[in-house]
Amino acid sequence: MFDRVRSIIQGYIQRDDLEITLDTDVLSDLGINSLELVELVCAFEMEFDREIPEKDIRQFVTVEDIVRYLEAIEA
């Protein structure tokens, strides 16, 4: 799951200089704002064919938070 999430993030932010780990902070480390986070979540929704409610996006602080969330909704 982490590899899929990392691949989507890398495709979205298009920065080769950034190492994405589970501890990567979604906003500060990736250099995106909250609107861009919503756009990134749309990419996750398309990839996983699941709707992610706006209220759930608030819990996405790190990449690990996203991975755990997606694992839970895939189960």
mmCIF file of N, CA and C in Angstrom:
data_model
loop_
_atom_site.group_PDB
_atom_site.id
_atom_site.type_symbol
_atom_site.label_atom_id
_atom_site.label_comp_id
_atom_site.label_asym_id
_atom_site.label_seq_id
_atom_site.Cartn_x
_atom_site.Cartn_y
_atom_site.Cartn_z
ATOM 1 N N MET A 1 0.828 -1.195 0.000
ATOM 2 C CA MET A 1 0.000 0.000 0.000
ATOM 3 C C MET A 1 0.875 1.262 0.000
ATOM 4 N N PHE A 2 1.944 1.241 0.810
ATOM 5 C CA PHE A 2 2.816 2.413 0.875
ATOM 6 C C PHE A 2 3.389 2.748 -0.499
ATOM 7 N N ASP A 3 3.803 1.737 -1.234
ATOM 8 C CA ASP A 3 4.383 1.984 -2.557
ATOM 9 C C ASP A 3 3.375 2.637 -3.499
ATOM 10 N N ARG A 4 2.124 2.209 -3.436
ATOM 11 C CA ARG A 4 1.085 2.819 -4.283
ATOM 12 C C ARG A 4 0.853 4.270 -3.892
ATOM 13 N N VAL A 5 0.767 4.517 -2.597
ATOM 14 C CA VAL A 5 0.549 5.881 -2.102
ATOM 15 C C VAL A 5 1.729 6.771 -2.485
ATOM 16 N N ARG A 6 2.937 6.273 -2.265
ATOM 17 C CA ARG A 6 4.132 7.053 -2.612
ATOM 18 C C ARG A 6 4.160 7.368 -4.104
ATOM 19 N N SER A 7 3.811 6.405 -4.928
ATOM 20 C CA SER A 7 3.797 6.612 -6.375
ATOM 21 C C SER A 7 2.796 7.695 -6.778
ATOM 22 N N ILE A 8 1.631 7.680 -6.175
ATOM 23 C CA ILE A 8 0.613 8.695 -6.466
ATOM 24 C C ILE A 8 1.112 10.075 -6.036
ATOM 25 N N ILE A 9 1.702 10.144 -4.851
ATOM 26 C CA ILE A 9 2.229 11.420 -4.361
ATOM 27 C C ILE A 9 3.328 11.930 -5.283
ATOM 28 N N GLN A 10 4.252 11.057 -5.655
ATOM 29 C CA GLN A 10 5.348 11.465 -6.538
ATOM 30 C C GLN A 10 4.818 11.956 -7.877
ATOM 31 N N GLY A 11 3.802 11.291 -8.393
ATOM 32 C CA GLY A 11 3.207 11.723 -9.650
ATOM 33 C C GLY A 11 2.519 13.070 -9.534
ATOM 34 N N TYR A 12 1.979 13.344 -8.357
ATOM 35 C CA TYR A 12 1.266 14.601 -8.154
ATOM 36 C C TYR A 12 2.223 15.766 -7.937
ATOM 37 N N ILE A 13 3.203 15.587 -7.046
ATOM 38 C CA ILE A 13 4.060 16.727 -6.717
ATOM 39 C C ILE A 13 5.223 16.891 -7.688
ATOM 40 N N GLN A 14 5.576 15.838 -8.391
ATOM 41 C CA GLN A 14 6.616 15.874 -9.428
ATOM 42 C C GLN A 14 7.900 16.544 -8.942
ATOM 43 N N ARG A 15 8.418 16.016 -7.841
ATOM 44 C CA ARG A 15 9.700 16.490 -7.296
ATOM 45 C C ARG A 15 10.592 15.286 -7.074
ATOM 46 N N ASP A 16 11.700 15.249 -7.776
ATOM 47 C CA ASP A 16 12.630 14.135 -7.647
ATOM 48 C C ASP A 16 13.526 14.256 -6.422
ATOM 49 N N ASP A 17 13.599 15.443 -5.843
ATOM 50 C CA ASP A 17 14.518 15.684 -4.732
ATOM 51 C C ASP A 17 13.942 15.303 -3.374
ATOM 52 N N LEU A 18 12.718 14.815 -3.334
ATOM 53 C CA LEU A 18 12.052 14.549 -2.069
ATOM 54 C C LEU A 18 11.942 13.051 -1.819
ATOM 55 N N GLU A 19 12.472 12.618 -0.682
ATOM 56 C CA GLU A 19 12.320 11.222 -0.274
ATOM 57 C C GLU A 19 11.038 11.116 0.545
ATOM 58 N N ILE A 20 10.122 10.311 0.080
ATOM 59 C CA ILE A 20 8.838 10.152 0.758
ATOM 60 C C ILE A 20 8.896 8.895 1.615
ATOM 61 N N THR A 21 8.673 9.085 2.919
ATOM 62 C CA THR A 21 8.652 7.975 3.868
ATOM 63 C C THR A 21 7.310 7.994 4.591
ATOM 64 N N LEU A 22 7.102 7.014 5.446
ATOM 65 C CA LEU A 22 5.872 6.997 6.231
ATOM 66 C C LEU A 22 5.771 8.212 7.148
ATOM 67 N N ASP A 23 6.910 8.752 7.566
ATOM 68 C CA ASP A 23 6.923 9.896 8.482
ATOM 69 C C ASP A 23 6.815 11.245 7.782
ATOM 70 N N THR A 24 6.784 11.251 6.467
ATOM 71 C CA THR A 24 6.707 12.508 5.728
ATOM 72 C C THR A 24 5.430 13.253 6.092
ATOM 73 N N ASP A 25 5.576 14.518 6.484
ATOM 74 C CA ASP A 25 4.433 15.372 6.796
ATOM 75 C C ASP A 25 3.802 15.819 5.482
ATOM 76 N N VAL A 26 2.524 15.569 5.356
ATOM 77 C CA VAL A 26 1.844 15.791 4.082
ATOM 78 C C VAL A 26 1.913 17.248 3.638
ATOM 79 N N LEU A 27 1.671 18.179 4.528
ATOM 80 C CA LEU A 27 1.654 19.584 4.122
ATOM 81 C C LEU A 27 3.044 20.210 4.117
ATOM 82 N N SER A 28 3.748 20.135 5.239
ATOM 83 C CA SER A 28 5.021 20.863 5.302
ATOM 84 C C SER A 28 6.136 20.197 4.502
ATOM 85 N N ASP A 29 6.292 18.884 4.600
ATOM 86 C CA ASP A 29 7.384 18.218 3.882
ATOM 87 C C ASP A 29 7.136 18.143 2.377
ATOM 88 N N LEU A 30 5.882 17.946 1.995
ATOM 89 C CA LEU A 30 5.572 17.860 0.565
ATOM 90 C C LEU A 30 5.438 19.233 -0.076
ATOM 91 N N GLY A 31 5.292 20.261 0.764
ATOM 92 C CA GLY A 31 5.192 21.617 0.240
ATOM 93 C C GLY A 31 3.889 21.893 -0.482
ATOM 94 N N ILE A 32 2.811 21.258 -0.005
ATOM 95 C CA ILE A 32 1.507 21.509 -0.623
ATOM 96 C C ILE A 32 0.603 22.213 0.383
ATOM 97 N N ASN A 33 -0.423 22.870 -0.131
ATOM 98 C CA ASN A 33 -1.381 23.534 0.750
ATOM 99 C C ASN A 33 -2.636 22.669 0.874
ATOM 100 N N SER A 34 -3.595 23.134 1.641
ATOM 101 C CA SER A 34 -4.783 22.319 1.903
ATOM 102 C C SER A 34 -5.606 22.070 0.640
ATOM 103 N N LEU A 35 -5.653 23.027 -0.269
ATOM 104 C CA LEU A 35 -6.374 22.816 -1.525
ATOM 105 C C LEU A 35 -5.684 21.746 -2.366
ATOM 106 N N GLU A 36 -4.366 21.790 -2.398
ATOM 107 C CA GLU A 36 -3.621 20.775 -3.142
ATOM 108 C C GLU A 36 -3.775 19.401 -2.499
ATOM 109 N N LEU A 37 -3.926 19.369 -1.176
ATOM 110 C CA LEU A 37 -4.175 18.102 -0.493
ATOM 111 C C LEU A 37 -5.496 17.507 -0.957
ATOM 112 N N VAL A 38 -6.509 18.334 -1.107
ATOM 113 C CA VAL A 38 -7.802 17.855 -1.599
ATOM 114 C C VAL A 38 -7.639 17.276 -3.004
ATOM 115 N N GLU A 39 -6.854 17.932 -3.844
ATOM 116 C CA GLU A 39 -6.603 17.418 -5.192
ATOM 117 C C GLU A 39 -5.859 16.087 -5.132
ATOM 118 N N LEU A 40 -4.916 15.974 -4.216
ATOM 119 C CA LEU A 40 -4.183 14.722 -4.046
ATOM 120 C C LEU A 40 -5.124 13.613 -3.584
ATOM 121 N N VAL A 41 -6.026 13.935 -2.685
ATOM 122 C CA VAL A 41 -7.006 12.961 -2.211
ATOM 123 C C VAL A 41 -7.886 12.492 -3.372
ATOM 124 N N CYS A 42 -8.206 13.381 -4.283
ATOM 125 C CA CYS A 42 -8.973 12.983 -5.474
ATOM 126 C C CYS A 42 -8.213 11.929 -6.272
ATOM 127 N N ALA A 43 -6.901 12.059 -6.337
ATOM 128 C CA ALA A 43 -6.080 11.057 -7.025
ATOM 129 C C ALA A 43 -6.158 9.717 -6.299
ATOM 130 N N PHE A 44 -6.165 9.742 -4.967
ATOM 131 C CA PHE A 44 -6.327 8.502 -4.203
ATOM 132 C C PHE A 44 -7.703 7.893 -4.454
ATOM 133 N N GLU A 45 -8.721 8.735 -4.494
ATOM 134 C CA GLU A 45 -10.076 8.243 -4.746
ATOM 135 C C GLU A 45 -10.164 7.551 -6.099
ATOM 136 N N MET A 46 -9.539 8.122 -7.086
ATOM 137 C CA MET A 46 -9.559 7.519 -8.421
ATOM 138 C C MET A 46 -8.784 6.202 -8.435
ATOM 139 N N GLU A 47 -7.625 6.181 -7.806
ATOM 140 C CA GLU A 47 -6.781 4.980 -7.790
ATOM 141 C C GLU A 47 -7.449 3.825 -7.051
ATOM 142 N N PHE A 48 -8.084 4.128 -5.918
ATOM 143 C CA PHE A 48 -8.648 3.086 -5.073
ATOM 144 C C PHE A 48 -10.153 2.918 -5.255
ATOM 145 N N ASP A 49 -10.738 3.715 -6.125
ATOM 146 C CA ASP A 49 -12.170 3.653 -6.416
ATOM 147 C C ASP A 49 -13.004 3.714 -5.134
ATOM 148 N N ARG A 50 -12.633 4.653 -4.294
ATOM 149 C CA ARG A 50 -13.329 4.880 -3.025
ATOM 150 C C ARG A 50 -13.507 6.377 -2.827
ATOM 151 N N GLU A 51 -14.609 6.746 -2.201
ATOM 152 C CA GLU A 51 -14.812 8.152 -1.857
ATOM 153 C C GLU A 51 -14.249 8.394 -0.464
ATOM 154 N N ILE A 52 -13.498 9.461 -0.325
ATOM 155 C CA ILE A 52 -12.926 9.834 0.970
ATOM 156 C C ILE A 52 -13.636 11.107 1.425
ATOM 157 N N PRO A 53 -14.450 11.010 2.473
ATOM 158 C CA PRO A 53 -15.182 12.192 2.945
ATOM 159 C C PRO A 53 -14.235 13.309 3.368
ATOM 160 N N GLU A 54 -14.671 14.526 3.139
ATOM 161 C CA GLU A 54 -13.851 15.695 3.464
ATOM 162 C C GLU A 54 -13.435 15.712 4.930
ATOM 163 N N LYS A 55 -14.325 15.275 5.800
ATOM 164 C CA LYS A 55 -14.012 15.266 7.232
ATOM 165 C C LYS A 55 -12.849 14.328 7.552
ATOM 166 N N ASP A 56 -12.658 13.292 6.750
ATOM 167 C CA ASP A 56 -11.570 12.339 6.990
ATOM 168 C C ASP A 56 -10.215 12.881 6.551
ATOM 169 N N ILE A 57 -10.216 13.824 5.631
ATOM 170 C CA ILE A 57 -8.963 14.379 5.121
ATOM 171 C C ILE A 57 -8.191 15.071 6.241
ATOM 172 N N ARG A 58 -8.899 15.613 7.214
ATOM 173 C CA ARG A 58 -8.248 16.329 8.321
ATOM 174 C C ARG A 58 -7.281 15.456 9.114
ATOM 175 N N GLN A 59 -7.489 14.149 9.069
ATOM 176 C CA GLN A 59 -6.611 13.259 9.837
ATOM 177 C C GLN A 59 -5.337 12.886 9.080
ATOM 178 N N PHE A 60 -5.185 13.348 7.847
ATOM 179 C CA PHE A 60 -4.009 13.023 7.033
ATOM 180 C C PHE A 60 -2.860 13.985 7.344
ATOM 181 N N VAL A 61 -2.127 13.693 8.397
ATOM 182 C CA VAL A 61 -0.993 14.523 8.790
ATOM 183 C C VAL A 61 0.285 13.990 8.153
ATOM 184 N N THR A 62 0.470 12.677 8.215
ATOM 185 C CA THR A 62 1.656 12.054 7.626
ATOM 186 C C THR A 62 1.242 11.080 6.529
ATOM 187 N N VAL A 63 2.213 10.646 5.764
ATOM 188 C CA VAL A 63 1.948 9.641 4.733
ATOM 189 C C VAL A 63 1.438 8.359 5.391
ATOM 190 N N GLU A 64 1.957 8.045 6.558
ATOM 191 C CA GLU A 64 1.483 6.854 7.270
ATOM 192 C C GLU A 64 -0.010 6.950 7.582
ATOM 193 N N ASP A 65 -0.494 8.134 7.937
ATOM 194 C CA ASP A 65 -1.926 8.321 8.191
ATOM 195 C C ASP A 65 -2.740 7.965 6.951
ATOM 196 N N ILE A 66 -2.257 8.373 5.798
ATOM 197 C CA ILE A 66 -2.955 8.081 4.542
ATOM 198 C C ILE A 66 -2.936 6.584 4.271
ATOM 199 N N VAL A 67 -1.771 5.973 4.433
ATOM 200 C CA VAL A 67 -1.637 4.533 4.188
ATOM 201 C C VAL A 67 -2.577 3.751 5.098
ATOM 202 N N ARG A 68 -2.568 4.067 6.379
ATOM 203 C CA ARG A 68 -3.440 3.350 7.331
ATOM 204 C C ARG A 68 -4.919 3.547 6.993
ATOM 205 N N TYR A 69 -5.282 4.752 6.626
ATOM 206 C CA TYR A 69 -6.670 5.032 6.263
ATOM 207 C C TYR A 69 -7.076 4.198 5.052
ATOM 208 N N LEU A 70 -6.249 4.208 4.019
ATOM 209 C CA LEU A 70 -6.575 3.468 2.802
ATOM 210 C C LEU A 70 -6.587 1.965 3.042
ATOM 211 N N GLU A 71 -5.700 1.478 3.889
ATOM 212 C CA GLU A 71 -5.722 0.052 4.235
ATOM 213 C C GLU A 71 -7.027 -0.305 4.933
ATOM 214 N N ALA A 72 -7.492 0.576 5.796
ATOM 215 C CA ALA A 72 -8.731 0.321 6.535
ATOM 216 C C ALA A 72 -9.943 0.295 5.615
ATOM 217 N N ILE A 73 -9.999 1.200 4.645
ATOM 218 C CA ILE A 73 -11.178 1.211 3.773
ATOM 219 C C ILE A 73 -11.097 0.137 2.696
ATOM 220 N N GLU A 74 -9.911 -0.400 2.453
ATOM 221 C CA GLU A 74 -9.756 -1.492 1.497
ATOM 222 C C GLU A 74 -10.113 -2.832 2.129
ATOM 223 N N ALA A 75 -10.079 -2.906 3.467
ATOM 224 C CA ALA A 75 -10.317 -4.182 4.162
ATOM 225 C C ALA A 75 -11.764 -4.601 4.098
#
